[in-house]
Tab-separated table of C-alpha atoms in Angstrom:
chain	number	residue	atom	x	y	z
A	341	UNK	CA	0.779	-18.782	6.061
A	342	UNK	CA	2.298	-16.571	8.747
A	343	UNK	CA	5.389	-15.851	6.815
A	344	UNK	CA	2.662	-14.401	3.911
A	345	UNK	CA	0.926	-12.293	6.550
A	346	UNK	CA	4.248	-11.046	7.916
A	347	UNK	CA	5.019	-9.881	4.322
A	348	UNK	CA	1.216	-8.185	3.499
A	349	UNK	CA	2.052	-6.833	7.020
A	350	UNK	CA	5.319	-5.433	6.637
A	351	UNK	CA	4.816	-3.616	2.947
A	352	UNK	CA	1.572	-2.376	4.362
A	353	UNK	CA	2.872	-0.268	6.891
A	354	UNK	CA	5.924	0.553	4.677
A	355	UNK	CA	3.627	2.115	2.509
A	356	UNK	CA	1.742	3.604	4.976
A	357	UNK	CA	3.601	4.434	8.318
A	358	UNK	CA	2.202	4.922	11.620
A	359	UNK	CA	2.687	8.999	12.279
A	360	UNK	CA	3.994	9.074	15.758
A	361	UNK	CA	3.771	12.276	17.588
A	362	UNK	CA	5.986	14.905	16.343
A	363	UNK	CA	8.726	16.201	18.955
A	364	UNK	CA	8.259	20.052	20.085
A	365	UNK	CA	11.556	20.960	17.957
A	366	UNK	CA	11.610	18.601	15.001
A	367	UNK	CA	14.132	18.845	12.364
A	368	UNK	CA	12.473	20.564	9.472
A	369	UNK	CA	12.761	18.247	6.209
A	370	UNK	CA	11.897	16.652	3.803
A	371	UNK	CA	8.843	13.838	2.250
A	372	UNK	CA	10.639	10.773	4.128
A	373	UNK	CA	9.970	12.632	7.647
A	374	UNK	CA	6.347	10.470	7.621
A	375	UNK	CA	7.157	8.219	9.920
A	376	UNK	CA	10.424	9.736	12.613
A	377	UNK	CA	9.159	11.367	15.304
A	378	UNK	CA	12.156	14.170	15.567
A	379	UNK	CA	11.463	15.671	11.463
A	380	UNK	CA	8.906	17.584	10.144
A	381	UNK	CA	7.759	17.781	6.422
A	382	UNK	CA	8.237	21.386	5.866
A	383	UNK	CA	8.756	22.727	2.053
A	384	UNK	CA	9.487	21.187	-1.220
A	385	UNK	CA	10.812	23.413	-4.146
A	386	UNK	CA	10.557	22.779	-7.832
A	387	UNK	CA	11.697	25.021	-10.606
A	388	UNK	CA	7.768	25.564	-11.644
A	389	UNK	CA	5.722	26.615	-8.922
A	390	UNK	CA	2.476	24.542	-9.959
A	391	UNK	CA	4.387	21.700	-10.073
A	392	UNK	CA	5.973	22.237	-6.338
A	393	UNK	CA	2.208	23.389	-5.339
A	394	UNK	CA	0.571	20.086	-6.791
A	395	UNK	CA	3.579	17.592	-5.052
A	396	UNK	CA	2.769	19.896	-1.517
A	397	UNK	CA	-0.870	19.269	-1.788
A	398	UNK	CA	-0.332	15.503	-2.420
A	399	UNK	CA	1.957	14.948	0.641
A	400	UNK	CA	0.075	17.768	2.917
A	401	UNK	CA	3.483	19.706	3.036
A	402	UNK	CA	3.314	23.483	4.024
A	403	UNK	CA	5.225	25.525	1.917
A	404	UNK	CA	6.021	24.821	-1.597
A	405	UNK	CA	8.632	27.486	-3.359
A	406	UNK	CA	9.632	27.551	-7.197
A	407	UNK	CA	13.218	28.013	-6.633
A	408	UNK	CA	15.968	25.701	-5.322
A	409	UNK	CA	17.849	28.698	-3.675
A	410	UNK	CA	13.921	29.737	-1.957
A	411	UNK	CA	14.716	26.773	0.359
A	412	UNK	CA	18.189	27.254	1.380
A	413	UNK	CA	16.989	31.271	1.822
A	414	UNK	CA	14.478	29.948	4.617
A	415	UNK	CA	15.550	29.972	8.102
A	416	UNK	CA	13.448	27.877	9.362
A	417	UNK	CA	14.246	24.789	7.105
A	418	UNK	CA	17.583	22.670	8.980
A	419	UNK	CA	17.883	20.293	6.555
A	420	UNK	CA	17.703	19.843	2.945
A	421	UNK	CA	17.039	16.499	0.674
A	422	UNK	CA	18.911	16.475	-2.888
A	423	UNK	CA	16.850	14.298	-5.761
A	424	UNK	CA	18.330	16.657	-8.482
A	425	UNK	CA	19.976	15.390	-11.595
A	426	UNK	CA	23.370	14.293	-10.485
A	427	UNK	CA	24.928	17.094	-12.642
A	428	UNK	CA	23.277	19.263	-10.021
A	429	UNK	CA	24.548	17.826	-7.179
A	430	UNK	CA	27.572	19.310	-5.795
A	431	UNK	CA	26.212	22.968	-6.674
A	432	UNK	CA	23.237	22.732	-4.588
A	433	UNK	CA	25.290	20.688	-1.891
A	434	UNK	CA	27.941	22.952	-1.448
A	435	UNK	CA	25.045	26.064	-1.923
A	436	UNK	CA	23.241	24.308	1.130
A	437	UNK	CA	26.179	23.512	3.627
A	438	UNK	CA	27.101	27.097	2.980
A	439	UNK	CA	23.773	28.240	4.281
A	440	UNK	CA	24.629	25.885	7.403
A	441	UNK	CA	21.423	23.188	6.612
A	442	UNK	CA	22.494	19.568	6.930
A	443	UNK	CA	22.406	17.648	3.564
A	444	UNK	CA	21.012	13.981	2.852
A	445	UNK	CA	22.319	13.812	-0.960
A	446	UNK	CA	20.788	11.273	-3.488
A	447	UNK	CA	23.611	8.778	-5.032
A	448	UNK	CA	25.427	9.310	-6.555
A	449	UNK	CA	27.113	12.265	-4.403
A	450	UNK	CA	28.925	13.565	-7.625
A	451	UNK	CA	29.645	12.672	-11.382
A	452	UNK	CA	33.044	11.849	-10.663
A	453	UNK	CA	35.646	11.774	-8.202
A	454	UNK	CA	37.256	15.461	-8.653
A	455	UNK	CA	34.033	16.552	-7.807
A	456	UNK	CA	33.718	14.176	-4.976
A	457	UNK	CA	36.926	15.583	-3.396
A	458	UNK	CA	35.828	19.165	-3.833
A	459	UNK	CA	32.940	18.474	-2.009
A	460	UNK	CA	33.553	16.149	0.840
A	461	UNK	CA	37.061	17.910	1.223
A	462	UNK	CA	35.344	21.425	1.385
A	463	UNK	CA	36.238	23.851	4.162
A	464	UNK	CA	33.088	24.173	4.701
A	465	UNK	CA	32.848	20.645	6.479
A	466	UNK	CA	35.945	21.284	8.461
A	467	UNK	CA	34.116	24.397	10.152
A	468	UNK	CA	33.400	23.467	14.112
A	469	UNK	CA	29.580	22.265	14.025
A	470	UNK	CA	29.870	21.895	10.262
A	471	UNK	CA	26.234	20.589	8.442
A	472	UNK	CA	25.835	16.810	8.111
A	473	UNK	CA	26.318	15.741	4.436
A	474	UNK	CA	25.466	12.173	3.846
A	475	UNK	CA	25.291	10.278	0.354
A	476	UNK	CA	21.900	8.311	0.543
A	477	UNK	CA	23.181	5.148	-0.188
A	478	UNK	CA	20.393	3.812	1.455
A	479	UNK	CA	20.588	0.180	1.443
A	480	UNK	CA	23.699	0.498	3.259
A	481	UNK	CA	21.229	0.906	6.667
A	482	UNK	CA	19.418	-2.135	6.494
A	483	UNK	CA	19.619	-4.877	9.000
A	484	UNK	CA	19.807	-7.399	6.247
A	485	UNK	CA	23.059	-5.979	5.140
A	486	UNK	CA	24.798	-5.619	8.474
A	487	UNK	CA	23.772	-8.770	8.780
A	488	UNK	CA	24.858	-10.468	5.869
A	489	UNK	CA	28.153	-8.574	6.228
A	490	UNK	CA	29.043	-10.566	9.406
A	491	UNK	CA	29.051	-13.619	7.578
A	492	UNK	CA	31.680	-12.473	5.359
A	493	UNK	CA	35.207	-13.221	6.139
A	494	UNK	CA	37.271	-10.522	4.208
A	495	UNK	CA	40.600	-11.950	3.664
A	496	UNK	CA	39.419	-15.066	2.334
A	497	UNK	CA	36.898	-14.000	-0.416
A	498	UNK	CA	37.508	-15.399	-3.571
A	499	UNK	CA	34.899	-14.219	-5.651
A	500	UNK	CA	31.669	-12.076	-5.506
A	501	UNK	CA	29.067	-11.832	-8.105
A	502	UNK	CA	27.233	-8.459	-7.896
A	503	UNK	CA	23.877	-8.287	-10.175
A	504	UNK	CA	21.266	-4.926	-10.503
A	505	UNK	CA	18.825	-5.088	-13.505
A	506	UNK	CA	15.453	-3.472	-14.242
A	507	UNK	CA	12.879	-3.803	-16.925
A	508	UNK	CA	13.737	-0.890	-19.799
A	509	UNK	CA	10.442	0.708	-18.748
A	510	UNK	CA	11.431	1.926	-15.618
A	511	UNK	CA	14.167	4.118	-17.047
A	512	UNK	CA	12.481	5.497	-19.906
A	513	UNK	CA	14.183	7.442	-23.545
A	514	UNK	CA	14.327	10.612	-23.257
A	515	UNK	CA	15.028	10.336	-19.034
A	516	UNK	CA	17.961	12.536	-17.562
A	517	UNK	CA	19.511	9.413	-16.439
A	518	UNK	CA	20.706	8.813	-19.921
A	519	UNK	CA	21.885	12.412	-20.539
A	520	UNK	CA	25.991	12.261	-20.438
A	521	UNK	CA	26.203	15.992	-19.963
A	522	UNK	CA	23.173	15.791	-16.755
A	523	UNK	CA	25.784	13.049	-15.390
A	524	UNK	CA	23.471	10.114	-16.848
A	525	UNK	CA	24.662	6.674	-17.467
A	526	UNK	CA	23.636	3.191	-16.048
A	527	UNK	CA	27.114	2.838	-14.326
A	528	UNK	CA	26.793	5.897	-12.109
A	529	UNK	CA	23.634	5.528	-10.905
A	530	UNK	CA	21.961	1.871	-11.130
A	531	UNK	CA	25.924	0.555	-11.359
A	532	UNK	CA	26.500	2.813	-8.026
A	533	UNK	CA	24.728	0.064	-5.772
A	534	UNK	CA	26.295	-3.559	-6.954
A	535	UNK	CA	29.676	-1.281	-6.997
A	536	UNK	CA	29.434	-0.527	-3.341
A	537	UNK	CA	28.297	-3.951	-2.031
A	538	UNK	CA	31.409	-4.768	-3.986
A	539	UNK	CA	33.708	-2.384	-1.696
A	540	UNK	CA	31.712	-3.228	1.834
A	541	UNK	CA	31.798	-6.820	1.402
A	542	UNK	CA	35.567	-6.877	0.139
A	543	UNK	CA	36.236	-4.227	3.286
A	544	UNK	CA	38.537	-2.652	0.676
A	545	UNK	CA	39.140	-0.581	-2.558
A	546	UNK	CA	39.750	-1.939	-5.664
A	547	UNK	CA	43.466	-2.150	-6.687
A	548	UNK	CA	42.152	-2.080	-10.506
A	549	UNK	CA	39.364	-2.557	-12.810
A	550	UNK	CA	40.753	-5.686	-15.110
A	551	UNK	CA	37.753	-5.235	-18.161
A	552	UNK	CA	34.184	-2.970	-18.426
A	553	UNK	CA	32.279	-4.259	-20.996
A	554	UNK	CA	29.296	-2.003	-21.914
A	555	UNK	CA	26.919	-1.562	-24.540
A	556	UNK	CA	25.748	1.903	-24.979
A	557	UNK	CA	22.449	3.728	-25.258
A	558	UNK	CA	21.422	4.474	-29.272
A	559	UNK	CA	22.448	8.149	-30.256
A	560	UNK	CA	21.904	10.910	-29.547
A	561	UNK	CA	22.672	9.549	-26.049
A	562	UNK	CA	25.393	6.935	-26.823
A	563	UNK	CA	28.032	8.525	-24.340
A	564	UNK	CA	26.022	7.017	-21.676
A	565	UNK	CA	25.816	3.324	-20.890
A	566	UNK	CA	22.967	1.110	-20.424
A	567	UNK	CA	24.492	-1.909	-19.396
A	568	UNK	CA	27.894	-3.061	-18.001
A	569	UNK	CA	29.782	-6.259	-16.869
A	570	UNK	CA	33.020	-4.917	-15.167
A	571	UNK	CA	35.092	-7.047	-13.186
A	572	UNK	CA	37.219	-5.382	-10.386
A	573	UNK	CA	40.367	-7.098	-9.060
A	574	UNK	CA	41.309	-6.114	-4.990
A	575	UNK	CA	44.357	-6.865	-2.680
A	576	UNK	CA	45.096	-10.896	-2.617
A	577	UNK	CA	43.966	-11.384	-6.007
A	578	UNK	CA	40.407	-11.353	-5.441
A	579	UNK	CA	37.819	-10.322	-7.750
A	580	UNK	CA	34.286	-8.502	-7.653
A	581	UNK	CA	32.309	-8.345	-10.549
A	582	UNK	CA	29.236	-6.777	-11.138
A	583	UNK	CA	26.267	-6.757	-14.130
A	584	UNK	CA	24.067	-4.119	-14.719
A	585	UNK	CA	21.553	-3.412	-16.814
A	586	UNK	CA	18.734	-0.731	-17.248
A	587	UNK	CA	17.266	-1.928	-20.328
A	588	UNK	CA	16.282	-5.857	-19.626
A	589	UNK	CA	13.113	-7.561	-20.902
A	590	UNK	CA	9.861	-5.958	-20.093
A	591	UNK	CA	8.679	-9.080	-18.436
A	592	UNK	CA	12.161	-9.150	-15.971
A	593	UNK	CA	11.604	-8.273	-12.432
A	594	UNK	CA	13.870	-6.116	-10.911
A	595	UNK	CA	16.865	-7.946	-9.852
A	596	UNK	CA	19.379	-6.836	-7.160
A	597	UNK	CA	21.120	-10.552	-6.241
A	598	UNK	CA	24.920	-10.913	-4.622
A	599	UNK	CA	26.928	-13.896	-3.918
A	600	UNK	CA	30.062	-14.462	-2.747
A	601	UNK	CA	32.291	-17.829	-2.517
A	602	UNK	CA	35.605	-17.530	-0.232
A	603	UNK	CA	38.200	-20.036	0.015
A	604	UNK	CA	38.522	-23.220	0.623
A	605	UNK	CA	40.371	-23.369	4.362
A	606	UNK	CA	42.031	-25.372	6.524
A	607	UNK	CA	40.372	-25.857	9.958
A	608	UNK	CA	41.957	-27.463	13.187
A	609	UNK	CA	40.173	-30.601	14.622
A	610	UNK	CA	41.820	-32.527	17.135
A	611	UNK	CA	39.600	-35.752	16.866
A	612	UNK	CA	40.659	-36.553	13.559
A	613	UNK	CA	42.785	-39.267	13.206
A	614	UNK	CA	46.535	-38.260	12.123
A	615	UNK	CA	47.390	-38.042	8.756
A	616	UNK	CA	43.620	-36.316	8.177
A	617	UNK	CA	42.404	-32.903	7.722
A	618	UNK	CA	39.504	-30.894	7.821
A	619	UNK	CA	38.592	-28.143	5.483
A	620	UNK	CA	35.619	-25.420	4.929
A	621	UNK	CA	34.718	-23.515	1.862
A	622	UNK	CA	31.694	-21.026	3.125
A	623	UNK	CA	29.198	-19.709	-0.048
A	624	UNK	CA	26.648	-16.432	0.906
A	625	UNK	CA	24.371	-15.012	-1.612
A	626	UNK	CA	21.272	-12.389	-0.660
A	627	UNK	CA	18.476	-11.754	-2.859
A	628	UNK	CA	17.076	-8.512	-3.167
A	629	UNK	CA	19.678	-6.438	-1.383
A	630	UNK	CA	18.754	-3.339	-2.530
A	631	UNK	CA	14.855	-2.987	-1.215
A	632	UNK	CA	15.328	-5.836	1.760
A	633	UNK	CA	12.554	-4.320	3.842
A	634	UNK	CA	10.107	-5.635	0.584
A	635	UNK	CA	11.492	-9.354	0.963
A	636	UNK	CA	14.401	-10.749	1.017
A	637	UNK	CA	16.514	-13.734	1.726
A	638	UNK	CA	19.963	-14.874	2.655
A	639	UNK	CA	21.471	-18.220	2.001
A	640	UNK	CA	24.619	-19.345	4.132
A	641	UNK	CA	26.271	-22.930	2.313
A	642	UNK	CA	29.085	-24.255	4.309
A	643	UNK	CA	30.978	-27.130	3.024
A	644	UNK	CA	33.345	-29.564	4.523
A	645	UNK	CA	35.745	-32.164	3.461
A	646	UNK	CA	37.789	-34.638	5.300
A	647	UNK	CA	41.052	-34.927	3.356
A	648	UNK	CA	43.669	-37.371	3.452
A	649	UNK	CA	46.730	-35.571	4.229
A	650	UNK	CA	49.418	-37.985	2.587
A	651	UNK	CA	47.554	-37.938	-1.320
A	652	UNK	CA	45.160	-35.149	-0.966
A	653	UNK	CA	42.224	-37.573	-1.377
A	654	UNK	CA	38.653	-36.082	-0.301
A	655	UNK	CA	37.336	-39.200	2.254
A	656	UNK	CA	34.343	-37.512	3.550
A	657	UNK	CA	31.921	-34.657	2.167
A	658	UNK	CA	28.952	-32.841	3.694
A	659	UNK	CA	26.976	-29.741	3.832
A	660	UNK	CA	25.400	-27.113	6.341
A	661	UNK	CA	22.532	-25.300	4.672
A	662	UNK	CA	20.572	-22.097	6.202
A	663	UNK	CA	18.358	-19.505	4.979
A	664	UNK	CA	17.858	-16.237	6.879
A	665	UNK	CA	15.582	-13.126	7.075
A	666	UNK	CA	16.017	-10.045	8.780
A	667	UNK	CA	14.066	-7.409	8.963
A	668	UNK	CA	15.196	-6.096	12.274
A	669	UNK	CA	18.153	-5.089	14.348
A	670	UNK	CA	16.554	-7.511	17.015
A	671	UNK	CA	16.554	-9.720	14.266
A	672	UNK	CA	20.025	-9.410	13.818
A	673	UNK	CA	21.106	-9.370	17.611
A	674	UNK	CA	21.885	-5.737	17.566
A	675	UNK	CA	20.900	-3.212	19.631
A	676	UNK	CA	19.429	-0.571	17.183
A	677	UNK	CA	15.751	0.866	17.081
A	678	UNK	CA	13.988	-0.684	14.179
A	679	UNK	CA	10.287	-1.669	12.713
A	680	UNK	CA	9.795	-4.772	10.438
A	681	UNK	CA	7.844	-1.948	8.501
A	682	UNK	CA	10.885	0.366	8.152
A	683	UNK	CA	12.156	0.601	4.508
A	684	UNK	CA	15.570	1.363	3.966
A	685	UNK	CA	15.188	5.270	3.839
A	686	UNK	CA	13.720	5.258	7.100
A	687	UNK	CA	16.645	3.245	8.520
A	688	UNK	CA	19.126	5.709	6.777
A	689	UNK	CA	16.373	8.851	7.921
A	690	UNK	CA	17.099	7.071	11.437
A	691	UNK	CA	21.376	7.475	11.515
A	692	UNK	CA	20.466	10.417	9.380
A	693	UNK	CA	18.715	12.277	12.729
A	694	UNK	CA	20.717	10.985	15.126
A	695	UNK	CA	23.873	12.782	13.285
A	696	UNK	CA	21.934	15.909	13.252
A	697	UNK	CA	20.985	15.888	16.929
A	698	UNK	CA	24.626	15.198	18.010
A	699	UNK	CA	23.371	11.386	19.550
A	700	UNK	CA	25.759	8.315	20.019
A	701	UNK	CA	26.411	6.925	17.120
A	702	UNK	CA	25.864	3.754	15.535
A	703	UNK	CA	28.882	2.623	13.093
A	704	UNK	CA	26.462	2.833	10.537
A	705	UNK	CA	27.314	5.697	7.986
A	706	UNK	CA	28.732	6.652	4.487
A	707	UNK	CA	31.618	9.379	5.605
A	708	UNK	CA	33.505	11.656	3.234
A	709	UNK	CA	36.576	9.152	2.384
A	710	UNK	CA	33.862	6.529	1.421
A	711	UNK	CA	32.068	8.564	-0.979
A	712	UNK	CA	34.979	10.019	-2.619
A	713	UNK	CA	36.173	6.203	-2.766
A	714	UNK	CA	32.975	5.449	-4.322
A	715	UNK	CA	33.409	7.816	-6.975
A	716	UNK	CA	36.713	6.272	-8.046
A	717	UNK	CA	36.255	3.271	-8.275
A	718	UNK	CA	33.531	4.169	-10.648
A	719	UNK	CA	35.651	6.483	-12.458
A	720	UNK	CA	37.699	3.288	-12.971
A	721	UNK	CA	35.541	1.409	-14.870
A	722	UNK	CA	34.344	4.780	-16.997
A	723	UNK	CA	38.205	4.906	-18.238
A	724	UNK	CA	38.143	1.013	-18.991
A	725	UNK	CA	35.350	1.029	-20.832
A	726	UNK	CA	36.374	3.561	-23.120
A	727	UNK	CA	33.772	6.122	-22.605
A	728	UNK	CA	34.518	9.621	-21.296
A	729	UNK	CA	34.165	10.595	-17.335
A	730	UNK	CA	31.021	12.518	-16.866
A	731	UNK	CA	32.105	16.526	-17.026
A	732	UNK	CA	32.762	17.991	-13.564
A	733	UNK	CA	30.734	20.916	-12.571
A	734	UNK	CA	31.478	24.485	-13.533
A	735	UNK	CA	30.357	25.676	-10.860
A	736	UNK	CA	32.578	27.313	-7.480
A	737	UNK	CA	31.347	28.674	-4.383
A	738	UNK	CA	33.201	31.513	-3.371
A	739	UNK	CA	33.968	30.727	0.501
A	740	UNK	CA	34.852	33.634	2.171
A	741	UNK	CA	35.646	33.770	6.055
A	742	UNK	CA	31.639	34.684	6.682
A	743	UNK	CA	31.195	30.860	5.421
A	744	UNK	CA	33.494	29.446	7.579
A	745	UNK	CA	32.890	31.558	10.318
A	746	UNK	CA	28.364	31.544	9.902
């Protein structure tokens, strides 16, 4: 009974925060400023104006504008959140860190990795006191995942099984997530989370993609993908491999499941009679990475074997079970401010703030390298497949020594 009033509980208050008190200088943002006491809701900007009026009045935000560039023009605004179309995305980044706000950028960053380089590598970030830019890959901020990540030994993975699916309704025809020239395609963004975990629980990049399976979306938008199997091989020979799908059954749930098996390996126990070893094969798996803060749990199997060193013969067999939630830091021994209620945008808003306002950091972040990574390693299994890399934007910022200088 508790553990269901913990959960009513938690997604309560995830869906409706407490408002602390508002700090005399907040950071002037964005509509996930609800519940951080250092940002302010300020303006939201959509190319029609009653549309940007109507989303203001809903979330009691002050200013609505009906251009993009109306929000970078403000002076008051610090900091600027990016839900465009990802074909949009590294214009109205590099547009933004120009006008010196701080950027929290919807994944994926880019379409591809040449635009990835030109804007992570900008000049513009070199500048002394340059804006934050972060790629919200917001799941990467949850305790659940720094937690599970502990439990991962690196150099002995052997496998890991990487699954996102949802329901067909909840990317609809005719959505820009399925447009190859508005950088749609299941791969880039749905694909962009089970790809990651990949990379963070590997602690590596992918040496190669080995096969990308996909089936395509029905013309006119068949140069976009709507589900993918692609298998990834890394340094040591180990493999990730990942399924995703956007169009699954109406009655599937959505689905974001890893597991991971490592080796089997060799442990030293002096009270074993000689002639015997001892041996350990660890499996992890977490359900519902992506939205942990909702529910989620992780499952730690540890098996052992006795093994007669002389013919190899198994003479004793057991296993050490445990299931785990976390939906703290204090959860997770780790000294981090965080709410059972907080979702995983809040926890990113959190190291998101604390970047801003020049505090100690954390460890927990997506920098530039990372990103641009990202956007390889799914430009490696765009190439595989067969289909065409999404088209890099047209656009270039002149940067002249007033940018670089504000």
């Amino acid at each position: 009974m508790s553990s269901v009033l913990g959960f009513l509980r938690r997604n309560w208050q995830a869906y409706s925060p407490p408002e602390p008190p508002k700090n005399t200088n907040p950071i002037k943002f964005g509509i996930l400023a609800k519940s951080h006491p250092d940002v302010e809701i300020h303006a939201v900007a959509a190319r029609q104006k009653d549309k940007a009026e109507a989303y203001a009045k809903k979330h009691n935000i002050p200013h609505a504008f009906d251009s993009y560039q109306a929000i970078l023009d403000d002076p008051s605004i610090d900091a600027v959140y990016i839900p465009l179309v990802a074909s949009l995305h590294y214009e109205w980044a590099i547009k933004a860190i120009a006008k010196g706000k701080h950027v929290l950028l919807e994944k994926p960053a880019t379409v591809n990795a040449a635009e990835a380089e030109m804007l992570f590598r900008s000049p513009l970030l070199r500048q002394p006191n340059a804006p934050v830019l972060l790629e919200a890959m917001h799941f990467r901020f949850q305790p659940s995942w720094q937690y599970f990540l502990s439990l991962v030994d690196h150099e002995n993975i052997q496998t890991v099984d990487s699954v996102a699916e949802l329901p067909s309704y909840i990317i609809p025809k005719g959505n820009a997530q399925l447009e190859y020239n508005l950088g749609g395609g299941t791969m880039l963004h749905l694909g962009t989370y089970p790809m990651y975990a990949l990379r963070q629980i590997m602690g590596d990049e992918p040496k190669e993609c080995v096969t990308c399976r996909i089936r395509s979306n029905p013309p006119p938008v068949d140069l976009s993908d709507e589900s993918t199997e692609v298998r990834f091989r890394f340094h040591g020979g180990r493999i990730g491999n990942a399924v995703i799908n956007a169009r699954a059954s109406v009655t599937t749930l959505p689905t974001f499941n890893i597991s991971v098996c490592h080796k089997e390996i060799k442990l030293e126990d002096m009270t074993l009679p000689k002639g015997q070893t001892k041996w350990t094969r660890r499996k992890l798996s977490i359900s519902n990475f992506l939205i942990s803060s909702f529910w989620h749990r992780i499952d730690i199997v540890d098996e052992y074997t006795i093994r007669d060193e002389t013919n190899e013969k198994d003479l004793k067999k057991w296993t050490v079970k445990q299931s785990k939630k976390v939906y703290t830091f204090k959860d997770a021994n780790v000294d981090q401010p965080s709410e059972p209620f907080w979702s995983s945008f809040r926890h990113q808003l959190e190291q998101f703030v604390n970047r801003v306002r020049g505090k100690q950091r954390s460890g927990l972040w997506v920098d530039q390298e990372d990103s641009i990574a990202q956007a390889r390693m799914i430009d490696m299994a765009y190439e595989k497949s067969g289909l065409p890399l999404r088209p890099t934007s047209k656009f270039r910022l002149e940067i002249s020594m007033g940018n670089l200088l504000g």
